[in-house]
Amino acid sequence: MAKSILIRNVPDEIHLQLKWRAQCKGQPLQQYLLTELTTLAERPTMEEVLERISSRRMERVDMETILADLDEERRDRM
């Protein structure tokens, strides 16, 4: 079930900026803010990113492998 959020004491300049951004996207302010909040909520926190990085097993890669991978990726783009 959807919930409501009320934010009090939003400075006028912030409100105007958000309203302007919503208008630029052709959205009502509420829809724009919901989209932005969804994006914010889906983005991992710094702690989550660091935990993911630390949990990875790091292996050494030699320069030849790096260059070969880069060359292959460039070929795939063409």
Short mmCIF file of N, CA, C and O in Angstrom, two decimals, residues 14-36:
data_model
loop_
_atom_site.label_atom_id
_atom_site.label_comp_id
_atom_site.label_asym_id
_atom_site.label_seq_id
_atom_site.Cartn_x
_atom_site.Cartn_y
_atom_site.Cartn_z
N ILE A 14 14.20 26.37 -2.78
CA ILE A 14 14.25 24.93 -3.08
C ILE A 14 12.93 24.50 -3.73
O ILE A 14 12.92 23.77 -4.72
N HIS A 15 11.83 24.96 -3.18
CA HIS A 15 10.52 24.63 -3.73
C HIS A 15 10.41 25.12 -5.17
O HIS A 15 9.95 24.38 -6.06
N LEU A 16 10.83 26.33 -5.43
CA LEU A 16 10.77 26.87 -6.79
C LEU A 16 11.65 26.09 -7.75
O LEU A 16 11.26 25.83 -8.90
N GLN A 17 12.82 25.71 -7.31
CA GLN A 17 13.74 24.94 -8.16
C GLN A 17 13.13 23.59 -8.50
O GLN A 17 13.18 23.16 -9.66
N LEU A 18 12.57 22.90 -7.51
CA LEU A 18 11.95 21.60 -7.76
C LEU A 18 10.73 21.73 -8.67
O LEU A 18 10.53 20.91 -9.58
N LYS A 19 9.95 22.75 -8.45
CA LYS A 19 8.77 22.99 -9.28
C LYS A 19 9.19 23.26 -10.72
O LYS A 19 8.58 22.74 -11.67
N TRP A 20 10.24 24.04 -10.90
CA TRP A 20 10.76 24.34 -12.24
C TRP A 20 11.24 23.08 -12.94
O TRP A 20 10.95 22.85 -14.11
N ARG A 21 11.97 22.23 -12.21
CA ARG A 21 12.46 20.98 -12.79
C ARG A 21 11.31 20.08 -13.21
O ARG A 21 11.36 19.42 -14.25
N ALA A 22 10.27 20.03 -12.38
CA ALA A 22 9.10 19.23 -12.72
C ALA A 22 8.44 19.76 -13.99
O ALA A 22 8.08 18.98 -14.88
N GLN A 23 8.30 21.07 -14.09
CA GLN A 23 7.69 21.67 -15.27
C GLN A 23 8.52 21.38 -16.52
O GLN A 23 7.97 21.11 -17.59
N CYS A 24 9.84 21.42 -16.38
CA CYS A 24 10.72 21.12 -17.52
C CYS A 24 10.52 19.70 -18.03
O CYS A 24 10.71 19.42 -19.21
N LYS A 25 10.15 18.79 -17.14
CA LYS A 25 9.91 17.40 -17.53
C LYS A 25 8.44 17.15 -17.86
O LYS A 25 8.06 16.03 -18.17
N GLY A 26 7.62 18.20 -17.77
CA GLY A 26 6.20 18.05 -18.07
C GLY A 26 5.47 17.22 -17.04
O GLY A 26 4.51 16.52 -17.38
N GLN A 27 5.92 17.28 -15.80
CA GLN A 27 5.32 16.48 -14.74
C GLN A 27 4.79 17.39 -13.64
O GLN A 27 5.34 18.47 -13.39
N PRO A 28 3.76 16.93 -12.95
CA PRO A 28 3.36 17.64 -11.73
C PRO A 28 4.47 17.46 -10.68
O PRO A 28 5.23 16.48 -10.74
N LEU A 29 4.56 18.37 -9.78
CA LEU A 29 5.61 18.33 -8.75
C LEU A 29 5.59 17.00 -8.00
O LEU A 29 6.65 16.40 -7.76
N GLN A 30 4.42 16.51 -7.64
CA GLN A 30 4.32 15.26 -6.88
C GLN A 30 4.91 14.09 -7.67
O GLN A 30 5.67 13.28 -7.13
N GLN A 31 4.61 14.00 -8.95
CA GLN A 31 5.14 12.91 -9.78
C GLN A 31 6.67 13.03 -9.91
O GLN A 31 7.39 12.04 -9.82
N TYR A 32 7.15 14.25 -10.12
CA TYR A 32 8.59 14.47 -10.23
C TYR A 32 9.30 14.05 -8.95
O TYR A 32 10.31 13.34 -8.99
N LEU A 33 8.77 14.46 -7.81
CA LEU A 33 9.39 14.12 -6.52
C LEU A 33 9.34 12.62 -6.25
O LEU A 33 10.32 12.06 -5.74
N LEU A 34 8.26 11.96 -6.63
CA LEU A 34 8.18 10.52 -6.44
C LEU A 34 9.23 9.81 -7.29
O LEU A 34 9.90 8.88 -6.82
N THR A 35 9.43 10.26 -8.51
CA THR A 35 10.46 9.69 -9.38
C THR A 35 11.84 9.89 -8.78
O THR A 35 12.66 8.96 -8.74
N GLU A 36 12.12 11.08 -8.29
CA GLU A 36 13.42 11.38 -7.69
C GLU A 36 13.63 10.57 -6.40
O GLU A 36 14.73 10.06 -6.16
#
